[in-house]
Coordinates of C-alpha atoms and ligand atoms in Angstrom, one line a residue:
M22 CA -36.1 31.3 56.8
K23 CA -34.0 28.1 57.0
T24 CA -35.1 27.5 60.6
S25 CA -38.8 27.9 59.8
Y26 CA -38.6 25.7 56.8
C27 CA -36.8 23.0 58.8
A28 CA -39.3 23.5 61.6
S29 CA -42.3 23.1 59.3
L30 CA -40.7 20.1 57.6
T31 CA -40.2 18.6 61.1
L32 CA -43.8 19.2 61.9
L33 CA -44.9 17.8 58.5
A34 CA -42.7 14.7 58.9
S35 CA -43.9 14.2 62.5
L36 CA -47.5 14.3 61.3
L37 CA -46.7 11.9 58.5
T38 CA -44.7 9.4 60.4
G39 CA -46.2 9.8 63.9
T40 CA -42.7 9.8 65.2
A41 CA -40.1 12.3 66.3
F42 CA -38.2 13.6 63.3
F43 CA -34.6 14.6 63.1
A44 CA -33.6 16.9 60.4
G45 CA -30.0 17.7 59.5
C46 CA -30.7 21.2 60.7
S47 CA -31.3 20.0 64.3
D48 CA -28.2 18.4 65.8
S49 CA -30.0 16.2 68.2
G50 CA -28.4 13.5 70.2
S51 CA -31.3 13.2 72.6
S52 CA -32.8 9.9 73.7
A53 CA -35.6 10.4 71.2
T54 CA -33.2 9.3 68.5
Q55 CA -33.4 5.8 69.9
A56 CA -36.1 3.4 68.7
S57 CA -39.1 3.5 70.9
S58 CA -39.2 0.6 73.3
Q59 CA -42.4 -0.9 71.9
N60 CA -40.8 -1.0 68.5
K61 CA -37.5 -2.5 69.8
G62 CA -38.8 -6.0 70.3
S63 CA -40.4 -6.3 66.9
A64 CA -37.4 -4.6 65.2
A65 CA -35.0 -7.0 66.9
E66 CA -37.1 -10.0 65.8
R67 CA -37.0 -8.9 62.2
T68 CA -33.2 -8.4 62.1
Y69 CA -32.2 -11.2 64.5
V70 CA -30.3 -14.0 62.9
A71 CA -29.8 -16.6 65.5
P72 CA -26.4 -18.4 66.0
G73 CA -26.0 -20.9 63.3
E74 CA -28.6 -19.3 61.0
K75 CA -27.8 -17.3 58.0
D76 CA -28.9 -14.0 56.5
E77 CA -31.3 -13.9 53.6
Y78 CA -29.3 -11.4 51.5
Y79 CA -25.7 -10.3 50.8
L80 CA -25.0 -6.6 51.1
F81 CA -22.0 -5.5 49.0
Y82 CA -20.9 -2.1 50.2
S83 CA -18.3 0.0 48.3
G84 CA -15.4 0.7 50.7
G85 CA -14.7 4.2 49.3
H86 CA -11.1 5.3 49.8
S87 CA -10.2 2.1 51.6
G88 CA -10.1 0.8 48.0
Q89 CA -12.0 -2.4 49.1
V90 CA -15.5 -3.9 49.1
F91 CA -17.3 -4.8 52.4
V92 CA -19.7 -7.7 52.5
A93 CA -22.4 -7.9 55.1
G94 CA -25.4 -10.1 55.6
L95 CA -29.0 -8.7 55.6
P96 CA -31.0 -8.2 57.7
S97 CA -28.4 -8.8 60.5
M98 CA -26.0 -6.1 59.0
R99 CA -23.2 -8.3 60.3
H100 CA -19.9 -7.7 58.5
L101 CA -18.8 -11.0 56.9
I102 CA -15.6 -10.2 55.0
T103 CA -13.8 -7.4 53.2
I104 CA -12.9 -8.2 49.6
P105 CA -9.6 -6.4 48.8
V106 CA -9.7 -4.8 45.3
F107 CA -7.5 -1.7 44.9
A108 CA -5.4 -1.9 48.0
P109 CA -3.2 -4.6 49.6
S110 CA -4.7 -6.6 52.5
P111 CA -2.3 -8.6 54.6
G112 CA -5.3 -10.4 56.1
T113 CA -6.0 -12.1 52.8
G114 CA -2.5 -11.9 51.4
Y115 CA -3.8 -9.7 48.6
G116 CA -1.1 -7.6 47.1
F117 CA 1.7 -9.8 48.3
D118 CA 1.7 -12.7 45.8
D119 CA 2.9 -12.1 42.2
E120 CA -0.6 -12.2 40.6
S121 CA -2.4 -9.7 42.8
R122 CA 0.7 -7.5 42.9
E123 CA 0.7 -7.4 39.1
M124 CA -3.1 -6.5 39.1
L125 CA -2.4 -3.6 41.5
G126 CA 0.5 -2.3 39.5
D127 CA 2.1 0.7 41.1
F128 CA -1.0 1.9 42.8
T129 CA -1.5 1.3 46.5
W130 CA -5.1 2.5 46.8
G131 CA -8.3 3.2 45.0
D132 CA -11.6 5.0 45.7
V133 CA -14.5 2.6 45.3
H134 CA -17.9 4.3 44.9
H135 CA -20.4 2.2 43.0
P136 CA -20.6 -1.5 42.9
G137 CA -22.7 -3.0 40.1
L138 CA -23.9 -6.6 39.9
S139 CA -23.9 -8.4 36.5
K140 CA -27.3 -8.9 34.9
T141 CA -29.0 -11.1 32.4
D142 CA -32.3 -10.0 31.0
G143 CA -32.4 -7.0 33.4
M144 CA -32.1 -9.2 36.5
Y145 CA -29.0 -10.0 38.7
D146 CA -27.4 -13.2 37.5
G147 CA -25.0 -13.6 40.5
R148 CA -21.9 -13.9 38.3
W149 CA -19.8 -10.8 38.9
L150 CA -19.6 -7.6 40.9
F151 CA -18.0 -4.7 39.2
V152 CA -16.6 -1.7 41.0
N153 CA -15.1 1.6 40.0
D154 CA -12.0 3.5 41.2
N155 CA -12.7 7.2 41.1
A156 CA -9.1 8.0 41.9
N157 CA -7.0 6.1 39.4
N158 CA -9.6 5.6 36.6
R159 CA -9.9 1.9 36.9
V160 CA -12.7 -0.7 37.2
A161 CA -12.4 -4.1 38.7
R162 CA -14.3 -7.4 38.4
I163 CA -15.0 -9.6 41.4
D164 CA -16.0 -13.2 40.7
L165 CA -18.9 -14.2 42.9
R166 CA -17.9 -17.9 42.6
D167 CA -15.0 -17.3 45.0
F168 CA -15.5 -13.6 46.1
K169 CA -12.1 -12.7 44.6
T170 CA -10.9 -9.8 42.5
K171 CA -10.0 -11.3 39.1
Q172 CA -9.3 -8.3 37.0
I173 CA -8.4 -4.6 37.3
L174 CA -8.8 -2.7 34.1
G175 CA -7.1 0.7 33.7
P176 CA -6.2 3.4 33.9
I177 CA -8.9 3.8 31.3
P178 CA -7.4 5.8 28.4
N179 CA -8.5 9.4 27.7
S180 CA -10.2 9.6 31.1
S181 CA -9.7 11.4 34.4
G182 CA -11.8 10.6 37.5
N183 CA -13.9 7.5 37.0
H184 CA -16.7 8.4 39.4
G185 CA -19.6 7.8 37.0
S186 CA -19.5 3.9 37.0
S187 CA -19.9 1.0 37.4
F188 CA -23.3 0.9 35.6
V189 CA -24.1 -2.4 34.1
T190 CA -26.3 -2.8 31.0
E191 CA -29.3 -5.2 30.9
N192 CA -27.3 -8.2 29.7
S193 CA -23.9 -7.1 31.0
E194 CA -22.9 -6.1 27.5
Y195 CA -21.1 -3.1 28.9
L196 CA -19.9 -1.3 32.0
L197 CA -20.6 2.3 31.3
V198 CA -18.3 4.9 32.6
G199 CA -18.4 8.7 32.8
T200 CA -15.5 11.0 33.8
R201 CA -15.8 13.2 36.8
F202 CA -12.8 15.4 35.9
S203 CA -11.8 16.7 32.5
V204 CA -8.2 17.2 31.3
P205 CA -6.5 18.2 28.1
L206 CA -6.5 15.3 25.6
P207 CA -4.5 13.3 24.6
M208 CA -3.5 12.5 28.2
G209 CA -0.2 14.1 29.1
R210 CA -0.8 17.2 27.0
F211 CA -0.4 20.5 28.8
A212 CA -2.9 23.4 28.6
P213 CA -3.4 26.0 31.2
V214 CA -6.4 25.5 33.5
E215 CA -7.6 28.9 32.5
D216 CA -8.3 27.4 29.0
Y217 CA -10.6 24.8 30.6
A218 CA -13.7 25.3 28.5
D219 CA -11.8 25.1 25.2
E220 CA -9.0 22.7 25.9
F221 CA -10.3 20.2 28.4
N222 CA -12.6 17.3 27.7
G223 CA -14.6 14.6 29.5
M224 CA -15.4 11.2 28.2
V225 CA -18.1 8.6 28.3
S226 CA -16.8 5.0 27.9
G227 CA -18.3 1.7 27.0
L228 CA -16.2 -1.1 28.6
K229 CA -17.0 -4.4 26.9
V230 CA -17.7 -7.4 29.2
D231 CA -16.9 -10.8 27.8
P232 CA -20.1 -12.8 28.1
E233 CA -18.2 -16.0 29.1
S234 CA -15.3 -14.9 31.2
G235 CA -16.5 -11.4 32.3
D236 CA -13.2 -10.0 31.0
L237 CA -13.3 -6.3 30.6
S238 CA -11.9 -4.3 27.7
V239 CA -12.3 -0.8 26.4
G240 CA -14.9 -0.8 23.7
W241 CA -15.4 2.8 22.6
Q242 CA -15.7 6.3 23.9
I243 CA -17.7 9.5 23.3
I244 CA -15.8 12.8 23.7
T245 CA -17.8 15.5 25.6
P246 CA -17.4 19.0 26.8
P247 CA -15.7 19.4 30.3
F248 CA -19.0 19.1 32.2
N249 CA -18.0 16.9 35.2
W250 CA -20.1 13.8 34.6
D251 CA -21.6 12.6 37.8
L252 CA -23.9 9.7 38.7
G253 CA -25.5 7.5 36.0
S254 CA -27.7 4.5 35.4
T255 CA -28.7 2.3 32.5
G256 CA -32.0 1.8 30.7
K257 CA -34.3 -1.1 30.3
G258 CA -37.8 -1.7 28.7
P259 CA -38.6 1.4 26.7
S260 CA -35.2 2.9 27.6
S261 CA -33.3 -0.3 26.7
G262 CA -30.0 0.5 25.0
W263 CA -29.7 3.9 26.7
A264 CA -27.7 5.3 29.6
F265 CA -27.9 8.5 31.6
W266 CA -25.4 10.7 33.5
T267 CA -26.0 13.9 35.4
S268 CA -23.4 16.7 35.4
Y269 CA -22.8 19.4 37.9
N270 CA -20.7 21.8 36.0
T271 CA -22.3 22.7 32.7
E272 CA -20.9 26.1 33.6
M273 CA -17.5 24.6 32.8
A274 CA -16.0 26.4 35.8
H275 CA -12.4 25.6 36.6
T276 CA -12.1 27.4 39.9
K277 CA -14.2 27.7 43.1
L278 CA -16.7 25.1 41.8
E279 CA -18.8 25.4 44.9
A280 CA -20.0 28.8 43.7
N281 CA -19.0 28.9 40.0
A282 CA -20.5 25.5 39.1
S283 CA -23.8 26.5 40.8
Q284 CA -24.7 29.4 38.5
R285 CA -27.1 27.9 36.1
D286 CA -30.6 26.8 37.1
R287 CA -30.3 23.7 35.1
D288 CA -27.3 21.6 34.2
Y289 CA -27.2 19.2 31.3
A290 CA -27.5 15.5 31.8
A291 CA -26.2 13.2 29.1
F292 CA -28.7 10.8 27.6
V293 CA -26.6 8.3 25.6
N294 CA -27.8 5.8 23.1
W295 CA -25.1 3.2 23.6
R296 CA -26.4 0.9 21.0
A297 CA -26.1 3.7 18.5
A298 CA -22.6 4.4 19.7
E299 CA -21.7 0.7 19.3
A300 CA -23.1 0.8 15.7
A301 CA -21.3 4.0 14.9
V302 CA -18.0 2.5 15.8
K303 CA -18.8 -0.6 13.7
D304 CA -19.5 1.7 10.8
G305 CA -16.1 3.4 11.1
K306 CA -17.5 6.7 12.4
A307 CA -15.0 7.0 15.2
D308 CA -11.4 8.3 15.3
M309 CA -8.7 6.5 17.2
L310 CA -7.3 8.2 20.3
D311 CA -4.8 6.4 22.4
G312 CA -5.9 3.1 20.9
V313 CA -9.6 3.6 21.5
P314 CA -12.3 4.4 18.9
V315 CA -13.6 7.8 20.0
I316 CA -16.9 9.2 18.7
D317 CA -17.4 12.9 18.3
P318 CA -21.2 13.3 19.0
A319 CA -21.4 16.4 16.9
K320 CA -20.4 14.3 13.9
V321 CA -22.5 11.3 14.8
P322 CA -26.1 12.4 15.4
G323 CA -28.2 10.2 17.6
V324 CA -25.6 9.0 20.1
L325 CA -25.9 11.8 22.6
Y326 CA -28.6 14.3 23.8
Y327 CA -28.5 16.8 26.6
V328 CA -31.3 17.1 29.0
P329 CA -31.6 20.1 31.4
I330 CA -32.0 19.1 35.0
G331 CA -32.1 21.5 38.0
K332 CA -30.0 22.3 40.0
S333 CA -26.5 20.8 40.2
P334 CA -28.0 17.4 40.0
H335 CA -26.4 14.3 41.4
G336 CA -28.3 11.0 41.2
I337 CA -30.2 9.8 38.2
D338 CA -32.1 6.5 38.5
V339 CA -34.2 4.5 36.1
D340 CA -37.2 2.8 37.6
P341 CA -37.9 -0.9 37.2
S342 CA -40.2 -0.4 34.2
G343 CA -37.5 1.6 32.4
R344 CA -40.0 4.4 31.7
W345 CA -39.4 6.8 34.6
I346 CA -36.1 8.5 35.3
A347 CA -35.7 10.4 38.5
A348 CA -32.9 12.9 38.8
S349 CA -32.3 15.0 41.9
G350 CA -30.7 18.5 42.1
K351 CA -28.7 19.0 45.3
L352 CA -29.7 22.6 45.4
Q353 CA -33.4 22.4 44.8
P354 CA -35.9 20.5 47.0
T355 CA -37.4 18.5 44.2
T356 CA -36.7 15.3 42.3
T357 CA -37.4 15.7 38.6
V358 CA -39.2 12.8 36.9
F359 CA -38.8 12.3 33.1
D360 CA -40.9 10.1 31.0
F361 CA -38.7 8.2 28.6
E362 CA -41.6 7.7 26.2
K363 CA -41.7 11.4 25.9
V364 CA -38.0 11.6 25.5
Q365 CA -38.2 9.2 22.6
A366 CA -41.0 11.2 21.0
A367 CA -39.1 14.5 21.5
I368 CA -36.1 13.0 19.7
D369 CA -38.3 11.7 16.9
N370 CA -40.0 15.1 16.6
K371 CA -36.8 17.0 17.0
E372 CA -38.2 19.0 19.9
F373 CA -34.9 20.7 20.8
Q374 CA -34.6 23.8 22.9
A375 CA -31.0 24.5 22.0
E376 CA -27.8 23.0 20.8
F377 CA -24.5 22.8 22.6
R378 CA -21.4 22.2 20.5
G379 CA -23.4 20.4 17.8
V380 CA -25.4 18.2 20.3
P381 CA -29.2 18.8 20.7
V382 CA -30.6 19.8 24.0
L383 CA -34.1 18.3 24.5
N384 CA -37.0 20.5 25.3
Y385 CA -37.4 20.2 29.1
D386 CA -41.1 21.1 29.1
V387 CA -42.1 18.3 26.8
I388 CA -40.2 15.4 28.5
V389 CA -40.7 16.2 32.1
E390 CA -43.4 14.5 34.0
G391 CA -43.2 16.5 37.2
E392 CA -40.9 17.9 39.9
V393 CA -41.7 16.0 43.1
P394 CA -41.2 18.1 46.3
V395 CA -39.3 15.5 48.2
G396 CA -37.3 17.7 50.5
L397 CA -33.9 19.3 51.0
G398 CA -30.8 18.1 49.4
P399 CA -32.1 15.2 47.3
L400 CA -29.4 12.9 46.0
H401 CA -30.3 9.3 45.0
T402 CA -33.5 7.4 44.3
Q403 CA -34.3 3.7 44.6
Y404 CA -37.4 1.8 43.8
D405 CA -39.4 -1.0 45.6
G406 CA -41.1 -2.4 42.5
K407 CA -44.5 -1.6 44.0
G408 CA -44.8 1.8 42.4
N409 CA -42.9 3.7 45.1
A410 CA -39.6 5.6 44.9
Y411 CA -37.3 6.5 47.8
T412 CA -35.1 9.5 47.6
S413 CA -32.2 10.3 50.0
L414 CA -32.2 13.8 51.4
Y415 CA -28.7 14.9 52.5
I416 CA -29.5 18.2 54.0
E417 CA -32.6 17.1 55.7
S418 CA -31.0 13.8 56.9
A419 CA -34.1 11.8 55.8
V420 CA -35.5 9.4 53.2
A421 CA -38.6 10.5 51.4
K422 CA -41.0 7.9 50.0
W423 CA -43.1 9.0 47.0
K424 CA -45.3 7.6 44.4
L425 CA -44.1 7.1 40.9
P426 CA -46.3 8.1 37.9
P427 CA -48.9 7.6 36.5
W428 CA -50.4 10.2 38.8
T429 CA -54.0 11.1 39.3
D430 CA -55.2 14.6 38.2
A431 CA -55.3 15.7 41.9
E432 CA -51.7 14.5 42.4
K433 CA -50.6 16.2 39.2
A434 CA -52.2 19.4 40.4
N435 CA -50.3 19.2 43.7
L436 CA -47.4 16.8 43.6
E437 CA -47.1 17.1 47.4
F438 CA -49.8 14.5 47.5
T439 CA -47.3 12.0 45.9
V440 CA -45.0 12.3 48.9
L441 CA -46.2 9.5 51.1
D442 CA -43.8 9.2 54.0
K443 CA -40.5 10.5 55.4
I444 CA -38.1 9.0 57.9
G445 CA -35.2 10.7 59.6
V446 CA -31.7 9.0 59.3
H447 CA -28.5 9.7 61.3
Y448 CA -27.0 11.7 59.7
N449 CA -26.7 13.2 56.3
I450 CA -27.4 10.3 54.0
G451 CA -25.6 9.9 50.7
H452 CA -26.7 6.8 48.8
L453 CA -29.5 4.5 49.8
V454 CA -30.1 1.0 48.4
I455 CA -33.0 -1.3 47.9
G456 CA -32.1 -4.8 46.6
G457 CA -32.7 -5.1 42.9
S458 CA -33.7 -1.4 42.4
D459 CA -31.8 -1.3 39.2
T460 CA -33.4 -4.5 37.9
R461 CA -36.9 -5.3 36.5
A462 CA -38.0 -6.7 39.8
P463 CA -36.7 -5.2 43.1
Y464 CA -36.9 -7.2 46.3
G465 CA -38.8 -4.3 47.9
D466 CA -38.4 -5.3 51.6
W467 CA -35.3 -3.6 53.0
L468 CA -33.7 -0.2 52.4
V469 CA -30.2 0.6 53.7
A470 CA -29.4 4.2 54.3
M471 CA -25.7 5.0 53.9
N472 CA -25.1 8.0 56.1
K473 CA -22.1 10.2 55.8
L474 CA -21.9 11.1 59.5
S475 CA -22.4 9.0 62.6
K476 CA -21.7 11.7 65.1
G477 CA -21.1 9.6 68.1
R478 CA -24.1 7.2 67.9
H479 CA -21.7 4.5 69.0
L480 CA -19.0 3.8 71.6
S481 CA -16.5 6.6 71.3
V482 CA -13.6 5.7 69.2
G483 CA -11.8 9.0 69.0
P484 CA -11.8 11.5 66.2
S485 CA -11.8 9.0 63.3
Q486 CA -15.5 8.3 63.3
P487 CA -16.9 5.2 61.6
E488 CA -19.6 5.5 58.9
S489 CA -23.2 4.7 59.8
S490 CA -25.6 2.5 57.9
Q491 CA -29.2 2.2 58.9
L492 CA -31.7 -0.6 58.0
I493 CA -35.2 0.5 57.2
D494 CA -38.1 -1.9 56.8
I495 CA -40.1 -0.7 53.7
T496 CA -42.8 -3.4 53.6
G497 CA -45.4 -1.3 55.3
R498 CA -47.1 1.9 54.3
K499 CA -44.7 3.8 56.7
M500 CA -41.0 3.2 56.7
E501 CA -39.6 1.8 59.9
M502 CA -36.0 2.1 61.2
V503 CA -35.0 -1.3 62.6
Y504 CA -31.2 -1.4 62.9
E505 CA -28.0 0.4 62.5
S506 CA -24.4 -0.6 62.0
F507 CA -21.0 1.0 61.6
T508 CA -18.2 0.4 59.1
D509 CA -14.8 1.6 58.1
P510 CA -14.7 4.5 55.6
E511 CA -16.6 4.6 53.5
P512 CA -19.6 3.1 51.9
H513 CA -20.9 5.1 49.0
F514 CA -23.3 2.8 47.2
A515 CA -24.2 -0.8 47.7
Q516 CA -25.9 -3.7 46.0
I517 CA -28.1 -6.3 47.6
L518 CA -28.2 -9.9 46.3
K519 CA -30.5 -12.7 47.4
A520 CA -28.2 -15.2 49.0
D521 CA -29.7 -18.2 47.3
M522 CA -28.8 -16.7 43.9
I523 CA -25.2 -17.9 44.3
Q524 CA -23.4 -21.0 45.6
P525 CA -19.8 -19.8 46.2
I526 CA -17.1 -22.5 46.3
E527 CA -15.3 -22.9 49.7
V528 CA -12.3 -24.8 48.5
Y529 CA -10.6 -24.7 45.1
P530 CA -11.1 -28.2 43.8
K531 CA -7.8 -30.1 43.3
A532 CA -9.3 -31.5 40.1
E533 CA -9.6 -28.0 38.7
S534 CA -6.0 -27.0 39.4
N535 CA -4.0 -26.5 36.3
N536 CA -1.2 -24.7 37.9
P537 CA 2.1 -26.4 36.7
N538 CA 3.8 -25.4 39.9
A539 CA 1.2 -26.9 42.3
V540 CA 2.4 -29.7 44.6
W541 CA -0.1 -31.9 46.4
S542 CA 2.0 -33.7 49.0
L543 CA 5.1 -33.0 51.2
S544 CA 7.0 -35.7 49.2
D545 CA 6.4 -33.8 45.9
A546 CA 7.7 -30.5 47.3
T547 CA 10.9 -29.4 45.7
Y548 CA 13.5 -26.8 46.1
T549 CA 16.2 -26.1 43.5
R550 CA 19.0 -23.5 43.2
E551 CA 20.7 -22.4 40.0
P552 CA 23.1 -19.5 40.0
G553 CA 21.2 -16.3 41.0
K554 CA 17.9 -18.0 41.5
V555 CA 16.1 -20.3 44.0
T556 CA 12.8 -21.9 43.1
A557 CA 10.7 -23.8 45.6
K558 CA 7.5 -25.7 45.2
V559 CA 6.2 -25.6 48.7
A560 CA 3.4 -27.7 50.1
A561 CA 1.4 -26.4 53.0
V562 CA -0.4 -29.0 55.0
R563 CA -1.6 -29.2 58.6
S564 CA 0.9 -28.6 60.3
Q565 CA 4.0 -28.2 58.3
F566 CA 5.6 -26.8 55.2
G567 CA 7.6 -28.9 52.9
P568 CA 10.4 -28.0 52.5
D569 CA 10.9 -26.3 55.8
K570 CA 14.3 -25.0 55.0
I571 CA 15.1 -23.0 51.9
T572 CA 18.6 -21.8 51.3
A573 CA 19.6 -18.9 49.1
E574 CA 22.6 -16.8 48.6
V575 CA 22.4 -13.1 49.1
G576 CA 21.3 -11.4 45.8
D577 CA 19.3 -14.5 44.7
T578 CA 15.9 -14.1 43.3
V579 CA 13.6 -16.4 45.3
V580 CA 10.5 -17.8 43.7
L581 CA 8.1 -19.7 45.9
H582 CA 5.1 -21.5 44.6
I583 CA 3.0 -22.4 47.6
T584 CA 0.2 -24.9 47.4
N585 CA -2.3 -25.3 50.2
V586 CA -3.1 -29.0 49.7
E587 CA -6.2 -29.0 52.0
Q588 CA -9.6 -29.7 50.5
T589 CA -11.5 -28.8 53.7
T590 CA -13.5 -25.6 54.2
D591 CA -11.8 -22.9 56.3
I592 CA -8.4 -24.6 56.5
I593 CA -6.4 -21.7 55.3
H594 CA -2.6 -21.4 55.5
G595 CA -0.4 -18.4 55.5
F596 CA 3.3 -18.0 54.6
A597 CA 5.0 -15.1 56.2
I598 CA 8.8 -14.5 56.3
S599 CA 9.9 -12.6 59.3
G600 CA 11.9 -9.5 58.3
Y601 CA 11.0 -9.8 54.6
D602 CA 7.7 -7.8 54.7
L603 CA 5.9 -10.7 53.1
N604 CA 2.6 -12.5 53.9
V605 CA 1.0 -14.8 51.4
I606 CA -2.4 -16.4 52.3
I607 CA -3.3 -19.6 50.5
D608 CA -6.9 -20.9 50.5
P609 CA -7.6 -24.6 50.4
G610 CA -6.6 -26.0 47.0
E611 CA -5.0 -22.8 45.9
T612 CA -1.4 -22.3 44.6
K613 CA 0.1 -18.8 44.9
S614 CA 3.5 -17.6 43.7
V615 CA 5.7 -15.0 45.3
T616 CA 8.9 -13.6 43.9
F617 CA 11.4 -11.5 45.9
K618 CA 15.1 -10.7 46.2
A619 CA 17.0 -12.3 49.0
D620 CA 18.8 -9.0 49.7
K621 CA 19.8 -9.5 53.4
V622 CA 22.2 -12.1 54.8
G623 CA 20.9 -14.0 57.8
V624 CA 18.4 -16.7 58.9
F625 CA 14.8 -15.7 58.6
P626 CA 12.1 -17.8 60.1
F627 CA 8.9 -18.3 58.0
Y628 CA 5.7 -19.4 59.6
C629 CA 2.0 -19.9 58.9
T630 CA 0.0 -16.8 59.8
N631 CA -3.5 -18.3 59.7
F632 CA -4.5 -20.4 62.7
C633 CA -5.1 -23.7 61.0
S634 CA -4.7 -26.5 63.5
A635 CA -3.8 -27.4 67.1
L636 CA -0.1 -27.4 65.9
H637 CA -0.5 -24.2 63.9
Q638 CA 2.2 -22.6 66.0
E639 CA 4.6 -25.4 65.0
M640 CA 4.0 -24.7 61.3
Q641 CA 7.3 -22.9 60.6
G642 CA 10.7 -23.1 58.8
Y643 CA 13.8 -21.2 57.9
L644 CA 15.0 -19.2 55.0
E645 CA 18.8 -19.2 55.1
V646 CA 20.4 -16.4 53.2
K647 CA 24.1 -17.1 52.9
P648 CA 26.8 -14.5 52.1
A649 CA 27.8 -14.6 48.5
S650 CA 30.2 -17.4 47.6
V651 CA 33.2 -16.3 45.6
T652 CA 32.6 -19.0 43.0
T653 CA 29.0 -17.9 42.1
A654 CA 29.7 -15.5 39.3
S655 CA 26.1 -14.7 38.5
V656 CA 25.2 -13.2 41.9
D657 CA 24.3 -9.6 41.2
Ligands
RUQ709 S1 -21.8 9.6 44.9 S2 -23.6 10.4 47.8 CU1 -19.8 9.0 44.7 CU2 -22.3 7.9 44.4 CU3 -23.7 10.1 45.6
CUA710 CU1 -1.1 -23.5 58.7 CU2 -1.5 -22.2 60.5

């Protein structure tokens, strides 16, 4: 049965696209997976960015369990930089200086899934990129002025498994977060896993974004049954003020989820009126739990509704108009389209089919617009702003292009007519991204397929295979594959931003420096020792450090404030101490501090790690650590 379905899909897709089609069910590595030669020239032209020229778009990939964010250019797909977020990075010195070390706290990694760009009036405003950490319940803010991580918030209270974020509201009022896992609350309380359904809870959180600084703080939370909240998105237009999450475990299974969380034909999605939640908190309708106002949705009607979605759904995506919401069930070959206007009417008319723990379940039949037969294993949907939707098909290893409502009567009678095109990807796609899909006006020209498996479509690199991303031109009636690239593990989702939206700085202007420990010339560099502590204000300038000898006694705390005095693009200095496991990187005009214990006697060379000048190799000095002198009482 499976084979014949795949075979017929293959045939159908071949007919539709006029090209060879590679479903996940075939494991083809044949030459037919290469672009046909007549397409190669035109594809190369569309993706070629000549030396000295620049890409039109930024592609911000989540780095998955690398804990980082990858930045590439589009359409070249060239990797530009990796922005360290949740894990140290010696290449940028992140996680070595005092400030970034404090942000990371005791964690050494994170699991970044969903980057979200800040928005104003439902459009990207180029200010910040937010990312989630599925592993340790955190979110982070990257400033697009300098592409640096400025804040890590978390662990978020009362939460376990921050997979369902970062979803940014229309005017960046909130980052909305749903928990993947559920645990007994308050955190740290024990209850046996067997009591999962009664003792465990999930949470939806509104993290407030300061409109000036972008600073994140925990605003409020809504306590939920232990449903395993999955992907989400935020509303706009008619659905303004709302947010949506799927869940894959309405069964509330706590063991063998693969089977036990796949029992029901439909799981409940959460439709959250976040403006109502905000108002309820203001009206004192929340109870404090671990310092956060927590709303019980059974006691505050109107903040939460459940919506049945088949079957074990994953992605849920709001279209640019804000009216259509597409949700895909991993275990059924359709994407369900809801009409938010009907959702609103159903709420007004109390068209509920059931209630779960005091929360109404909306009547599926009155809010659904249709179930579009997109194909096998549908996950996520993106929009081109021209009335089309694109759904990733994990099992089929393909992207389906289909037409959004309003549909003609003929289309309504047979929704297969709304499926316009299908293209094979290699292999097993997870997310896909179209620039601006979550805004009012998508760019609608490129689609990037983020595939989970690359299966040797590259020079062999041994068993640790890279991830594959494929670039698809969606400007024509038919989708066209034009390029592919490979990355470290592992992009989940991405955001695309038009490059001319932002003008990042390339040096930190000296005039803006308000660091009291900055020194701007070798003659201002200082070095002092009091008992137990050495403090140095170090100037780094092509091609020397001042001072270039720092003397401590064993046991001293050493505090170095290092200023890169350069005001020239790309003149970056490093400061590494041999044998002290330490490498600080200082960008032009930046001052970084590092504190460590001089716990080994000896002479330890320090040197600049970033090639900065013809005499870069000469940019070095010595840390002398003397044995303790008998007279120094305070050495500990
Ligand atoms: S998930 S492959 Cu972590 Cu975004 Cu859908
Ligand atoms: Cu400074 Cu190399």
